[in-house]
Coordinates of C-alpha atoms and ligand atoms in Angstrom, one line a residue:
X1 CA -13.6 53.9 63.3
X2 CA -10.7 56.4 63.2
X3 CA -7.2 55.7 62.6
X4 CA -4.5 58.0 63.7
X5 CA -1.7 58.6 61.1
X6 CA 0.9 60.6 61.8
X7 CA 2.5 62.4 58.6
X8 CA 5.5 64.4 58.0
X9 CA 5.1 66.9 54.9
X10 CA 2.5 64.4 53.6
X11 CA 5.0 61.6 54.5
X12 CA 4.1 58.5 57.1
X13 CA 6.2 58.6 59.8
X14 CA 9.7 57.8 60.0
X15 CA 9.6 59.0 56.0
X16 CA 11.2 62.1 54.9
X17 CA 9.6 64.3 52.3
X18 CA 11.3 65.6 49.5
X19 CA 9.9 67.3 46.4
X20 CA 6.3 65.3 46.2
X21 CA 8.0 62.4 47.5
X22 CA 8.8 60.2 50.7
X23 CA 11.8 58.1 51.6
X24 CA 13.0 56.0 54.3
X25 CA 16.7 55.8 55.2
X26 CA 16.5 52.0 57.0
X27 CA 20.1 50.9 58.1
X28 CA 21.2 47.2 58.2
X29 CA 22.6 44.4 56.3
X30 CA 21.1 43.6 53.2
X31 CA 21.0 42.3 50.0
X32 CA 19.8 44.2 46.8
X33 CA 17.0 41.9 46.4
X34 CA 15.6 41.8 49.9
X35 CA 16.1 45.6 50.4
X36 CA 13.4 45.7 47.5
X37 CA 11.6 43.4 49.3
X38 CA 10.8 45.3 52.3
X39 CA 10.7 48.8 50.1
X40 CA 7.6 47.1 48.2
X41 CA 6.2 45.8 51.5
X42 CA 6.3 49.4 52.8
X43 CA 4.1 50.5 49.9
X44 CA 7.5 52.1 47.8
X45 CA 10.6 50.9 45.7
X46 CA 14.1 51.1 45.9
X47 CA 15.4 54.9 45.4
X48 CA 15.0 56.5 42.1
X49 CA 17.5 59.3 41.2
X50 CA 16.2 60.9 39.1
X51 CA 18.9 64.2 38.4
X52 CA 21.1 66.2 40.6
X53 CA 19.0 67.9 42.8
X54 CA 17.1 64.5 44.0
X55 CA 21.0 63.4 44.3
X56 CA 22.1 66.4 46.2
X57 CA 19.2 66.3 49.0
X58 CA 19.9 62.3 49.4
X59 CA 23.5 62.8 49.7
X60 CA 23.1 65.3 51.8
X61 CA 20.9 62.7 54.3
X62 CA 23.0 59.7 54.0
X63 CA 24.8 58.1 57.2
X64 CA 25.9 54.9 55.2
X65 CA 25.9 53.2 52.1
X66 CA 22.7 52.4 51.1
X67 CA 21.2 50.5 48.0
X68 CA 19.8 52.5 44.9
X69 CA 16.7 50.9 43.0
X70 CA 19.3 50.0 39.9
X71 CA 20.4 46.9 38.5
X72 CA 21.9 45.9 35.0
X73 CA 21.0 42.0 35.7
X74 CA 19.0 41.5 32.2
X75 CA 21.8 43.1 30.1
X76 CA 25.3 44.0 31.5
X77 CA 25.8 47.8 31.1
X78 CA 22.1 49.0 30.6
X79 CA 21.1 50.3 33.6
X80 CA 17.4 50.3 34.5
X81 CA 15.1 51.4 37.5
X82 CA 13.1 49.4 39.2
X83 CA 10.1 50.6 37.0
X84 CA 12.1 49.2 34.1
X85 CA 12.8 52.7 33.1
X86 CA 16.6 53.4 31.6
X87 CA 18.4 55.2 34.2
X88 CA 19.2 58.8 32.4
X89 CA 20.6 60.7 35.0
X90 CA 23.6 59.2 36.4
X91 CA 26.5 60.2 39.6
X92 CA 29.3 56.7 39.2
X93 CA 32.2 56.8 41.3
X94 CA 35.1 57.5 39.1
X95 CA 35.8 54.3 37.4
X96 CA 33.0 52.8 38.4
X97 CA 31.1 50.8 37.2
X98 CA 33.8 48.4 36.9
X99 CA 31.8 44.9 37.9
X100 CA 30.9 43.6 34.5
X101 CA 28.4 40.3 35.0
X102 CA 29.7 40.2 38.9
X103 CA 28.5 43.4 39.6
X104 CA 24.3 43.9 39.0
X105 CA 23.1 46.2 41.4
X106 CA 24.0 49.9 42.2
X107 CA 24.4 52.0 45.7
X108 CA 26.1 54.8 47.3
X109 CA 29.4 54.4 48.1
X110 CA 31.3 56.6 50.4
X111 CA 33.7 58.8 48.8
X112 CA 36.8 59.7 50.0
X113 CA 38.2 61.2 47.3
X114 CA 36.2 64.3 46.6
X115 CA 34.0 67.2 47.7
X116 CA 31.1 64.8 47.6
X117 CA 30.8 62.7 50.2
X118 CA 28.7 59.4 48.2
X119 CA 28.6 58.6 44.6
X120 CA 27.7 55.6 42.6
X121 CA 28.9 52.1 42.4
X122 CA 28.0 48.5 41.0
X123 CA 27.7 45.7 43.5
X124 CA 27.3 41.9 43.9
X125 CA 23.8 42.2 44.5
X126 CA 24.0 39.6 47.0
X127 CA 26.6 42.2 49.1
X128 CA 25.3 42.8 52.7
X129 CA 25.4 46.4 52.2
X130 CA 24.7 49.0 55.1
X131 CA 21.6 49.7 54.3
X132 CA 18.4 51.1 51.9
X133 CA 16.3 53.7 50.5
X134 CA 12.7 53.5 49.6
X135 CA 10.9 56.2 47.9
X136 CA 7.0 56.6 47.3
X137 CA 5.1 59.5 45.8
X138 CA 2.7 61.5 48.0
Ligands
LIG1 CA1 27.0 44.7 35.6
LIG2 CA1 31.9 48.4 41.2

């Protein structure tokens, strides 16, 4: 038996490839957690930036605000990945993050105030942001 799968650069469809990996821009309301949710049930995680070029290509594809795979839930101010790795490589919104304990979870934010047009900020992870990105390796 034969099945038919139709890639993109490597990617499943609907994916885009960038640099050995594949992400899906998914737009709705959501929560952090159940954004992960779906990313893990689609064979990926939340997005992983992991330095300014990754940032500059997803930035450069983003309609909406969107989760990032971040949180600080275990301990307030350490920022880790969904891997558990510490998150290095950073882009916050200018005074951001400013949520303390009521703000866990990171996304894109829309920018107003400069050149770029999303940057970082920490959310109430249950916020019904815009939207997700999930990322898988090739
Ligand atoms: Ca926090
Ligand atoms: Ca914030």
């Amino acid at each position: 038996m034969f099945f038919t799968y139709i890639v993109t650069g490597g990617c499943p469809n609907g994916w885009k490839s960038f640099s050995g990996h594949c992400y899906l821009f998914v737009y709705k309301r959501i929560t952090w957690m159940n954004a992960g949710i779906e990313c893990h049930n689609r064979g990926g995680y939340l997005v992983q930036v992991d330095n300014s070029h990754e940032e500059r290509w997803l930035t450069s594809q983003l309609k909406d605000e969107v989760w990032l795979g971040m949180n600080d839930i275990q301990n307030e101010g350490h920022w880790r990945w969904s891997d558990n790795s510490f998150v290095s490589y950073t882009n916050w919104r200018y005074s951001e993050p400013n949520g303390g304990r009521s703000e866990n979870c990171g996304c894109y934010c829309k920018n107003t105030c400069y050149w770029s047009s999303f940057n970082w900020n920490d959310r109430p992870c249950s916020y019904l942001t815009t939207g997700y990105v999930c990322e898988k390796k090739k």
